[in-house]
Amino acid sequence: MNDSTSSESRDFVRQIIDEDLRSGRCDGRIRTRFPPEPNGYLHIGHAKSICLNFGIAEEYGGLTNLRFDDTNPETESSEYVESIKEDIRWLGFDWGDRLYFASDYFDQLYEWAEQLIRDGRAYVCSLSLEEIRAGRGTPSEPGTDSPYRSRSVEENLDLFRRMKAGEFPEGAHVLRAKIDMAHPHMLMRDPIMYRIRHVEHHRTGRKWCIYPTYDYTHGQSDSLEKITHSICTLEFENHRPLYDWFCEALGIHHPRQIEFNRLNLTWTVMSKRRLLELVEGGHVNGWDDPRLPTLRGLRRRGCTPAAIRSLCARVGVTKHNAVTDMVVLENCIREDLNKTAERRMAVLDPIRVVLTNYPEDQEELLEAVNNPEDESAGTRMVPFSRELWLERDDFMEDPPKKFFRLAPGREVRLRYAYFIRCENVVHDSDGRVIELHCTVDPDTRGGTAPDGRRVKATLHWVSARHAVSAEVRLYDHLFSVEHPDEVADESQDWKSNLNPDSLRVVPEAWLEPSLADAMPGDRFQFERLGYFCVDPDSSDEKKVFNRTVTLRDAWARARKK
RNA sequence: AACCCGGUGGUGUAAUUGGUAGCACAACAGAUUUUGGUUCUGUUAGUUCAGGUUCGAGUCCUGGCCGGGUUACCA
């Protein structure tokens, strides 16, 4: 009911914003930003941040900037910039003309750095990486001052300018903020502001060989864009004192940083590092593998933007680490697709059925509803004939009590068609059932019996003569345990929990003929099976379908017990 | 024994800021159903612990316990 951003209860972020609006702290204006680093593809965790930032701006009549945090040229590229823009648009958000890059601010950042040097708040440190690390101390012991900490302003300025001019090799010097080497926060122990990197940047090319760090860039970028609320994830909580320190030291507009909990899902991993490892290690087939929680993977899988937005609205925003059950996402997908996806019939694991009293040369077209949840979707005609494909699971030779489907001597309904009765079971030499002989009751055309008799099951089917074949990819959880982090013993890592059966390919499934002209990206419900999406691997000769998610299946659940 | 943050049913969250612990998902039971789908109804189940303040504490205070983060020239 109120899962779509309830106006009733406010999460803590919105409460803070309400207070800031009341106290006049942000002069009645709301401006947020989504600041991805262009070094990877977006995943559903980013979607939560996107929904939060764009959602809040929209609710408060403000705007959201898209800003690429591109301060580390070694790992970033414009290929990622484009994919990220595409994914945000797909999710349903629009940054208008407010596309920015931290690299747009390199000149300003450099000037501010000189200002901090002149103010005695920054210095060039010529210690090696190892020496800096050692000098930082540990969380429980203070660090020691760098011997270069007391360089004169003139010397600092000179060295910094020569760093910029490219006179030094990488690692020779860094620029550090002069804060407090004994500070209880490790991050405040003279953090690094600039490092030398003789590499090309995807936007500024060779203009720079010194690059600012995240801490020296983010708050100032927010400030320059007049951001009011800089909303980020929990791991930046420790950085807030530094964020504040730079804004204050520089005397510039000071946005409020607010940290929220990131989205975690069961049965998968979410960190960029791990996703990269899965892709590069060949454990999945690229960034858009339908098993991945990347936005591209989810899209290819058949997940809708509306489902992702719905998930983000219902997981909420707090300050404690949470793991959301994957079934919540699955239900969001089902909820959306139930209303929008047209129904079709498809048989994945076929068993041949011969209707012995149906004439060989006869065929007819039967009317089927496209979407019972949406009358405007209309109907279609489905061909019927003497030989059909039925789902193997829908027949049992020796059924248990609660099995309602087809069995010897039992009558069931074929959806939109007829009642049929199983008269005979044909086995091969190994005793495996290969064919069923049934009789059809011609008076039940359309699926109702004039005498009012009822059947307990309605089965989907495909006319063998008319069926088109397709490859169907059945996906399961990427990992075989809910929490991939939890490993059996120390010698194992999270990858040992990879599910070997996360992809099962059905090379030849049978589909009703109307599916022959489905296009990549089209989504359908295969009745009684689940939601499926046409994969871009499809060709004119052979369609490929991805199973997005199964239908809820009370029988499967009952059987498991 | 450093610093920061956090702990509400199985899971994710809410509680008008001190006044009846509510919602969603899951689980279970039932109704409806030409999808064992959808829809509808009902049931089970919770404030980390110990003190304190108060007429009254999930909320405020003190202490304990548990969990996460922090020792990158990544973001």
XYZ file of C-alpha atoms (C1' of nucleotides) in Angstrom:
636
model
C 0.000 0.000 0.000
C 2.530 2.582 1.051
C 5.590 0.862 -0.275
C 6.167 3.544 -2.886
C 7.876 6.214 -0.823
C 5.375 6.656 1.956
C 4.670 10.264 2.694
C 3.574 9.108 6.144
C 6.787 7.888 7.706
C 10.015 9.665 6.961
C 13.334 7.926 6.970
C 16.152 9.576 8.907
C 17.586 11.245 5.796
C 14.300 12.956 5.014
C 13.919 13.904 8.681
C 17.284 15.651 8.604
C 16.296 17.461 5.430
C 12.982 18.503 7.000
C 14.897 19.986 9.920
C 17.352 21.774 7.666
C 14.467 23.247 5.738
C 12.797 24.357 8.954
C 15.949 25.908 10.396
C 16.834 27.598 7.122
C 20.189 25.868 6.975
C 19.930 25.288 3.229
C 17.866 28.366 2.337
C 14.840 26.368 1.361
C 16.646 24.741 -1.515
C 17.411 21.055 -2.111
C 20.141 19.858 -4.414
C 21.524 16.315 -4.428
C 23.955 14.452 -6.611
C 24.755 10.933 -7.724
C 28.567 10.620 -7.881
C 29.679 7.323 -9.487
C 33.291 6.605 -10.269
C 33.548 5.574 -13.932
C 35.521 2.424 -13.245
C 32.826 -0.244 -13.388
C 29.236 -0.983 -14.179
C 26.323 0.033 -11.999
C 24.632 -2.585 -9.851
C 21.388 -2.713 -7.942
C 23.130 -1.242 -4.896
C 23.811 1.886 -6.929
C 20.143 1.864 -7.887
C 19.261 2.409 -4.244
C 21.484 5.471 -4.134
C 20.099 6.750 -7.435
C 16.506 6.306 -6.252
C 17.320 8.031 -2.969
C 19.114 11.020 -4.471
C 16.804 11.583 -7.415
C 13.752 10.649 -5.354
C 14.482 13.141 -2.596
C 15.179 15.981 -5.015
C 11.928 15.270 -6.792
C 9.914 15.157 -3.569
C 11.329 18.450 -2.339
C 11.138 20.224 -5.686
C 14.914 20.194 -6.043
C 17.337 18.859 -8.623
C 19.936 16.111 -8.835
C 23.297 16.378 -10.571
C 25.084 13.489 -12.178
C 28.741 13.850 -11.380
C 31.467 11.412 -12.307
C 34.068 11.137 -9.587
C 36.978 10.695 -11.961
C 40.064 11.432 -9.910
C 41.875 8.159 -10.485
C 42.747 7.951 -14.200
C 44.396 4.583 -13.825
C 41.147 2.688 -13.504
C 38.617 4.972 -15.157
C 37.436 5.284 -18.735
C 34.789 6.965 -20.834
C 33.387 3.566 -21.759
C 32.167 3.332 -18.184
C 30.838 6.874 -18.311
C 28.569 5.975 -21.210
C 27.353 2.728 -19.687
C 26.543 4.442 -16.415
C 24.539 7.157 -18.146
C 22.654 4.523 -20.089
C 21.844 2.547 -16.945
C 20.588 5.587 -15.037
C 18.305 6.518 -17.916
C 17.048 2.958 -18.151
C 16.223 3.071 -14.442
C 14.019 6.050 -15.217
C 15.970 9.088 -14.001
C 17.030 12.247 -15.773
C 19.807 14.654 -14.802
C 18.822 17.163 -17.490
C 21.805 19.341 -18.404
C 23.480 18.787 -15.059
C 26.232 16.404 -16.126
C 29.490 17.131 -14.317
C 32.891 15.621 -13.779
C 35.187 16.067 -10.818
C 37.870 16.567 -13.463
C 36.020 19.756 -14.468
C 37.242 21.136 -11.143
C 40.928 20.230 -11.372
C 41.963 23.870 -11.944
C 39.948 25.147 -9.018
C 41.123 22.300 -6.808
C 44.719 23.153 -7.680
C 44.232 26.810 -6.768
C 42.662 25.829 -3.481
C 45.611 23.567 -2.772
C 47.998 26.511 -3.206
C 45.734 28.498 -0.908
C 45.995 25.814 1.772
C 49.782 25.783 1.348
C 49.887 29.554 1.789
C 47.689 29.223 4.872
C 50.142 26.721 6.317
C 47.508 23.995 6.114
C 49.194 21.784 3.537
C 52.725 20.678 2.757
C 54.694 18.651 0.269
C 55.875 15.428 1.836
C 58.774 13.551 0.264
C 58.518 10.362 2.254
C 58.070 7.107 0.393
C 54.749 5.308 0.439
C 56.094 2.867 3.033
C 57.467 5.643 5.225
C 54.175 7.514 5.141
C 52.358 4.361 6.032
C 54.688 3.659 8.933
C 54.493 7.227 10.159
C 50.732 7.112 10.312
C 50.798 4.930 13.409
C 47.986 2.529 14.199
C 44.435 3.039 15.393
C 45.608 2.762 18.980
C 48.969 4.556 18.717
C 49.540 8.056 17.389
C 51.537 8.679 14.239
C 54.740 10.678 13.995
C 55.257 13.941 12.185
C 56.817 13.790 8.768
C 60.279 15.426 8.686
C 58.965 17.523 5.803
C 56.013 18.813 7.811
C 57.703 22.099 8.630
C 58.828 23.089 5.162
C 58.378 26.772 4.447
C 55.470 28.053 2.445
C 57.860 29.101 -0.308
C 59.479 25.692 -0.533
C 56.104 23.952 -0.513
C 54.781 26.201 -3.222
C 57.872 25.674 -5.331
C 57.809 21.914 -4.959
C 54.084 21.675 -5.569
C 54.367 23.734 -8.749
C 57.201 21.548 -9.947
C 55.110 18.472 -9.143
C 52.457 19.921 -11.383
C 55.021 20.742 -14.045
C 56.043 17.123 -14.213
C 59.552 17.472 -12.808
C 59.283 14.493 -10.488
C 58.688 10.797 -10.937
C 55.664 9.095 -9.429
C 55.980 8.617 -5.702
C 58.664 11.272 -5.213
C 56.335 13.652 -3.403
C 52.736 14.032 -2.321
C 50.796 16.984 -1.031
C 49.359 16.401 2.431
C 46.975 18.354 4.574
C 48.580 19.510 7.801
C 46.109 18.405 10.441
C 47.278 16.268 13.356
C 49.432 13.147 13.288
C 48.127 12.172 16.726
C 44.467 12.515 15.801
C 42.359 9.573 17.014
C 40.888 9.378 13.496
C 43.485 7.793 11.268
C 42.077 9.744 8.349
C 42.928 13.040 9.987
C 46.626 12.162 10.296
C 47.813 14.451 7.505
C 45.849 12.821 4.689
C 47.133 12.903 1.146
C 45.620 15.501 -1.167
C 47.629 15.012 -4.359
C 49.755 12.264 -5.815
C 51.928 12.229 -8.914
C 50.657 10.036 -11.740
C 52.156 10.292 -15.184
C 49.123 8.829 -16.883
C 46.543 10.061 -19.319
C 43.126 10.962 -18.012
C 40.090 10.006 -20.067
C 38.910 13.614 -20.137
C 41.842 15.894 -19.358
C 44.344 13.894 -21.381
C 47.938 14.800 -20.520
C 47.151 18.143 -18.965
C 47.791 16.876 -15.458
C 50.346 14.612 -13.893
C 49.164 15.254 -10.353
C 45.721 14.042 -9.382
C 43.668 14.946 -6.304
C 42.437 12.213 -3.971
C 38.791 11.474 -3.218
C 38.927 13.229 0.133
C 40.376 16.369 -1.333
C 37.879 16.364 -4.199
C 34.476 15.210 -3.159
C 33.369 17.859 -0.703
C 34.724 20.671 -2.850
C 32.924 19.293 -5.900
C 29.722 19.189 -3.890
C 30.434 22.703 -2.739
C 31.042 24.059 -6.235
C 27.767 22.554 -7.407
C 25.979 24.095 -4.421
C 24.825 20.681 -3.267
C 22.771 20.955 -0.071
C 22.837 17.311 1.000
C 25.620 14.972 0.029
C 24.118 11.542 0.530
C 26.531 8.636 0.526
C 26.956 5.173 1.983
C 28.045 4.238 5.496
C 31.701 3.573 4.690
C 32.196 7.307 4.187
C 31.090 8.082 7.714
C 34.722 8.066 8.805
C 35.507 10.577 6.085
C 32.976 13.158 7.196
C 35.395 14.981 9.567
C 37.764 15.403 6.632
C 34.964 16.447 4.316
C 34.038 19.092 6.845
C 37.646 20.077 7.469
C 38.345 20.936 3.828
C 35.133 22.916 3.413
C 35.930 24.894 6.543
C 39.615 25.385 5.825
C 38.705 26.717 2.409
C 35.812 28.784 3.696
C 33.468 27.561 0.979
C 29.811 26.476 0.812
C 29.521 23.514 3.120
C 27.011 20.809 2.175
C 25.831 18.337 4.781
C 27.067 14.802 4.277
C 24.582 12.110 5.311
C 25.456 8.427 5.277
C 22.963 5.604 4.733
C 23.188 1.822 4.578
C 23.910 0.195 1.273
C 21.734 -2.467 -0.271
C 22.810 -6.062 0.185
C 20.944 -9.050 -1.195
C 21.071 -12.687 -0.190
C 22.441 -15.276 -2.629
C 24.694 -12.780 -4.384
C 27.625 -10.417 -3.946
C 27.508 -6.705 -4.514
C 30.963 -5.188 -4.275
C 32.601 -3.855 -7.418
C 35.744 -5.778 -6.616
C 33.917 -9.087 -6.461
C 31.789 -8.464 -9.510
C 34.973 -7.663 -11.401
C 36.515 -10.878 -10.143
C 33.512 -12.902 -11.323
C 33.639 -11.341 -14.777
C 37.400 -11.499 -15.220
C 37.644 -14.968 -13.764
C 35.123 -16.196 -16.307
C 32.682 -17.334 -13.639
C 29.969 -15.469 -15.534
C 29.668 -14.365 -19.132
C 30.376 -10.647 -18.956
C 28.938 -7.692 -17.075
C 25.474 -8.265 -18.487
C 25.287 -11.903 -17.456
C 21.678 -12.347 -16.319
C 22.851 -13.901 -13.060
C 24.665 -10.759 -11.970
C 23.079 -8.023 -9.833
C 24.400 -5.432 -12.273
C 21.786 -3.229 -13.869
C 22.768 -4.603 -17.266
C 22.521 -8.155 -15.994
C 19.129 -7.564 -14.457
C 17.912 -5.870 -17.626
C 19.024 -8.798 -19.764
C 17.432 -11.159 -17.298
C 14.094 -9.422 -17.904
C 13.824 -7.429 -14.713
C 11.986 -4.110 -15.134
C 13.095 -0.666 -13.942
C 9.800 -0.374 -12.080
C 10.591 -3.528 -10.114
C 13.977 -2.176 -9.082
C 12.488 1.156 -8.047
C 9.846 -0.680 -6.055
C 12.524 -2.721 -4.281
C 14.482 0.408 -3.410
C 11.371 2.008 -1.977
C 10.562 -0.944 0.207
C 14.001 -1.729 1.622
C 14.079 1.650 3.321
C 17.010 3.727 4.467
C 18.729 3.340 7.848
C 22.181 3.416 9.362
C 22.689 -0.235 10.125
C 24.008 -2.901 7.808
C 21.146 -4.910 6.433
C 20.780 -7.837 4.084
C 17.568 -7.910 2.115
C 16.148 -11.268 1.159
C 16.353 -11.888 -2.582
C 12.697 -12.955 -2.549
C 11.769 -9.318 -2.010
C 13.320 -8.445 -5.381
C 11.674 -11.471 -6.950
C 8.308 -10.391 -5.644
C 8.788 -6.874 -6.952
C 9.491 -8.362 -10.365
C 6.458 -10.658 -10.213
C 4.229 -7.847 -9.050
C 5.180 -5.652 -11.999
C 5.253 -8.381 -14.634
C 1.965 -9.892 -13.457
C 0.265 -6.671 -14.488
C 2.204 -6.025 -17.682
C 3.467 -9.271 -19.249
C 1.311 -11.052 -21.802
C 0.688 -14.735 -21.223
C 1.849 -17.427 -23.622
C 2.112 -21.187 -23.500
C 5.449 -22.960 -23.687
C 6.583 -26.468 -22.791
C 10.103 -26.752 -21.431
C 10.372 -30.460 -20.721
C 8.014 -32.079 -23.216
C 6.142 -35.339 -23.253
C 4.170 -36.285 -26.357
C 0.408 -36.639 -26.058
C -1.753 -38.223 -28.771
C -5.471 -37.519 -28.705
C -6.662 -40.825 -30.098
C -10.199 -39.686 -30.896
C -9.181 -36.394 -32.526
C -8.987 -36.645 -36.349
C -5.467 -36.644 -37.775
C -6.182 -33.980 -40.375
C -8.155 -31.683 -38.108
C -6.874 -28.505 -36.528
C -8.587 -25.533 -34.996
C -7.812 -22.153 -33.470
C -8.778 -21.492 -29.889
C -9.053 -18.084 -28.296
C -6.704 -17.333 -25.392
C -6.616 -14.349 -23.073
C -3.379 -12.357 -23.307
C -3.419 -10.980 -19.801
C -6.139 -11.691 -17.251
C -4.906 -8.679 -15.251
C -5.339 -6.318 -18.191
C -8.360 -6.644 -20.413
C -6.971 -4.179 -22.926
C -4.249 -6.697 -23.814
C -6.931 -8.590 -25.767
C -6.839 -12.168 -26.961
C -5.010 -14.303 -29.501
C -5.712 -17.530 -31.357
C -3.770 -20.676 -30.497
C -3.699 -23.688 -32.830
C -4.801 -27.107 -31.569
C -4.343 -30.515 -33.144
C -4.173 -34.263 -32.477
C -0.603 -34.326 -31.158
C 0.456 -32.059 -28.342
C 3.406 -31.364 -26.077
C 2.674 -31.389 -22.378
C 5.014 -30.695 -19.491
C 6.577 -33.903 -18.200
C 6.021 -32.692 -14.634
C 2.309 -32.526 -15.301
C 1.979 -36.290 -15.518
C 2.598 -38.969 -12.917
C 2.005 -42.622 -13.457
C 1.604 -43.260 -9.758
C 0.575 -39.920 -8.267
C 0.689 -39.097 -4.568
C -2.415 -37.863 -2.744
C -2.132 -34.151 -3.423
C -1.143 -34.387 -7.110
C -3.999 -32.877 -9.128
C -2.571 -33.149 -12.617
C -2.696 -35.857 -15.285
C -2.457 -39.532 -14.322
C -3.750 -42.785 -15.804
C -7.545 -42.655 -16.023
C -7.669 -39.069 -14.816
C -9.273 -36.092 -16.541
C -7.751 -32.599 -16.715
C -8.397 -29.415 -18.649
C -6.073 -28.123 -21.363
C -6.097 -24.398 -20.987
C -8.517 -22.648 -23.377
C -9.043 -26.032 -25.100
C -10.679 -29.281 -23.954
C -10.931 -31.748 -21.143
C -8.796 -34.781 -21.880
C -8.553 -38.143 -20.148
C -5.428 -40.270 -19.975
C -6.253 -43.733 -21.332
C -2.873 -45.285 -21.972
C 0.772 -44.813 -21.094
C 3.501 -45.770 -23.565
C 6.933 -46.749 -22.218
C 10.253 -47.274 -23.903
C 12.392 -50.365 -23.270
C 13.821 -48.762 -20.102
C 10.361 -48.249 -18.688
C 10.492 -44.507 -19.189
C 7.230 -42.848 -20.175
C 7.541 -41.557 -23.731
C 3.984 -40.932 -24.800
C 0.467 -40.629 -23.457
C -2.666 -41.661 -25.265
C -5.631 -39.563 -24.262
C -9.171 -38.985 -25.389
C -10.652 -35.570 -25.765
C -14.250 -34.685 -24.825
C -15.506 -32.625 -27.803
C -18.291 -31.101 -25.675
C -15.746 -29.286 -23.497
C -14.344 -26.979 -26.187
C -13.073 -23.768 -24.585
C -12.600 -25.533 -21.280
C -16.005 -25.948 -19.658
C -18.151 -29.054 -19.435
C -21.859 -28.596 -20.253
C -22.744 -31.142 -17.571
C -20.987 -29.015 -15.002
C -18.366 -31.584 -14.074
C -15.120 -30.179 -12.791
C -11.457 -31.058 -13.022
C -8.765 -30.295 -10.476
C -6.084 -29.099 -12.869
C -5.640 -26.938 -15.934
C -2.509 -27.653 -17.940
C -0.631 -25.643 -20.526
C 0.164 -27.288 -23.838
C 1.541 -26.653 -27.317
C 0.355 -28.204 -30.569
C 3.281 -30.340 -31.768
C 2.604 -29.639 -35.430
C 2.587 -25.858 -34.901
C 5.190 -25.466 -32.184
C 8.300 -23.362 -32.690
C 11.446 -24.428 -30.923
C 13.614 -22.178 -28.821
C 16.529 -22.290 -26.423
C 15.562 -21.448 -22.869
C 18.054 -20.444 -20.206
C 16.969 -21.215 -16.685
C 18.741 -19.197 -14.048
C 19.108 -19.930 -10.398
C 20.959 -18.097 -7.636
C 24.570 -17.318 -8.489
C 25.626 -18.752 -5.143
C 24.355 -21.877 -3.487
C 24.273 -20.307 -0.032
C 22.347 -17.292 1.220
C 25.431 -15.523 2.481
C 28.332 -16.187 0.087
C 30.749 -14.752 2.661
C 30.217 -17.646 5.000
C 32.674 -20.331 4.003
C 32.946 -23.830 5.380
C 36.604 -23.582 6.335
C 39.435 -21.091 6.255
C 41.041 -22.490 3.122
C 37.991 -21.558 1.046
C 36.890 -18.167 -0.169
C 33.517 -16.802 -1.228
C 33.921 -18.155 -4.751
C 33.748 -21.688 -3.391
C 30.080 -20.947 -2.761
C 29.354 -20.355 -6.453
C 26.347 -22.366 -7.551
C 27.415 -24.804 -10.299
C 23.794 -25.009 -11.469
C 23.112 -21.279 -11.692
C 22.549 -21.686 -15.436
C 20.671 -24.587 -16.951
C 20.133 -24.537 -20.691
C 17.116 -26.145 -22.299
C 18.290 -26.474 -25.910
C 14.886 -27.265 -27.347
C 11.713 -26.050 -25.726
C 8.411 -25.856 -27.608
C 6.549 -22.581 -27.854
C 3.175 -21.612 -29.202
C 3.629 -20.111 -32.693
C 2.733 -16.529 -31.748
C 6.099 -16.338 -30.008
C 7.913 -16.677 -33.330
C 8.038 -12.930 -33.842
C 8.984 -11.880 -30.343
C 11.806 -9.344 -30.260
C 14.832 -9.158 -27.922
C 13.784 -7.548 -24.679
C 10.127 -8.659 -24.974
C 8.800 -10.122 -21.767
C 6.139 -12.813 -21.347
C 4.650 -14.996 -18.736
C 4.830 -18.622 -19.819
C 1.706 -19.846 -18.099
C 2.328 -21.841 -14.951
C 6.110 -21.563 -15.396
C 7.332 -18.038 -14.883
C 8.356 -14.840 -16.588
C 10.665 -14.992 -19.576
C 12.483 -12.414 -21.647
C 13.840 -12.667 -25.187
C 17.639 -12.612 -25.102
C 19.708 -10.586 -27.583
C 21.445 -13.847 -28.562
C 18.252 -14.705 -30.446
C 18.387 -15.095 -34.210
C 15.594 -15.399 -36.735
C 16.089 -19.145 -36.807
C 16.325 -19.686 -33.087
C 14.938 -17.601 -30.285
C 16.612 -17.588 -26.917
C 14.571 -16.923 -23.783
C 15.857 -16.097 -20.316
C 13.807 -17.064 -17.336
C 13.505 -13.902 -15.278
C 11.803 -15.497 -12.301
C 9.501 -18.454 -11.725
C 5.908 -18.078 -10.689
C 5.153 -18.758 -7.065
C 4.615 -22.475 -6.957
C 2.577 -23.842 -4.069
C 2.884 -27.390 -5.413
C 6.673 -27.264 -5.636
C 6.760 -25.930 -2.108
C 4.428 -28.629 -0.799
C 6.431 -31.319 -2.547
C 9.679 -30.148 -0.990
C 8.399 -30.946 2.466
C 40.186 -1.003 26.566
C 41.960 3.711 19.728
C 38.140 6.239 17.030
C 33.352 6.276 14.426
C 28.554 3.921 13.671
C 24.764 0.604 14.829
C 21.381 -3.279 17.624
C 12.786 -3.542 17.128
C 9.330 -10.821 14.963
C 13.043 -15.256 10.383
C 14.145 -10.705 6.941
C 13.573 -5.370 5.741
C 11.471 -1.405 8.388
C 7.716 2.150 11.410
C 6.293 4.233 16.098
C 3.056 11.590 16.051
C 10.288 12.518 19.162
C 8.400 9.945 26.637
C 1.978 7.623 25.979
C -2.032 1.098 22.842
C 4.926 -1.781 19.397
C 2.448 -0.926 13.311
C 3.618 -2.277 8.004
C 5.807 -5.361 4.103
C 8.113 -9.931 2.768
C 8.681 -14.941 4.497
C 6.126 -19.069 7.128
C 1.431 -21.423 8.290
C -4.120 -22.058 7.681
C -8.437 -21.043 4.800
C -11.625 -18.732 0.616
C -11.803 -17.698 -4.670
C -9.773 -19.229 -9.319
C -9.953 -22.195 -16.793
C -2.325 -20.497 -14.422
C -1.132 -25.164 -7.727
C -0.442 -17.817 -10.731
C -3.307 -13.436 -9.219
C -6.743 -11.725 -5.401
C -8.932 -11.975 -0.395
C -9.141 -13.483 4.945
C -6.872 -15.211 9.237
C -2.629 -17.163 12.442
C 2.338 -17.461 14.407
C 6.296 -14.280 15.815
C 9.768 -8.694 18.147
C 12.149 -3.879 21.327
C 20.425 -7.140 22.927
C 21.199 -7.327 28.529
C 21.462 -5.004 33.607
C 20.543 -0.888 36.290
C 18.637 4.313 36.606
C 15.178 8.745 35.658
C 9.693 8.900 35.140
C 2.835 8.103 36.709
C 4.711 5.935 32.148
C 10.884 4.070 28.370
C 11.753 0.876 21.876
C 12.567 6.183 22.692
C 16.262 9.666 27.875
C 20.934 8.405 31.302
C 24.972 4.813 32.989
C 27.376 0.299 32.284
C 27.849 -4.470 29.838
C 27.202 -7.631 25.473
C 27.035 -8.235 20.222
C 27.765 -6.496 15.043
C 29.943 -3.209 11.160
C 33.639 0.379 9.598
C 38.571 2.740 9.980
C 45.857 1.480 9.787
C 45.055 2.807 0.138
C 49.495 7.899 -3.052
C 41.147 3.701 -4.310
C 36.366 5.774 -4.375
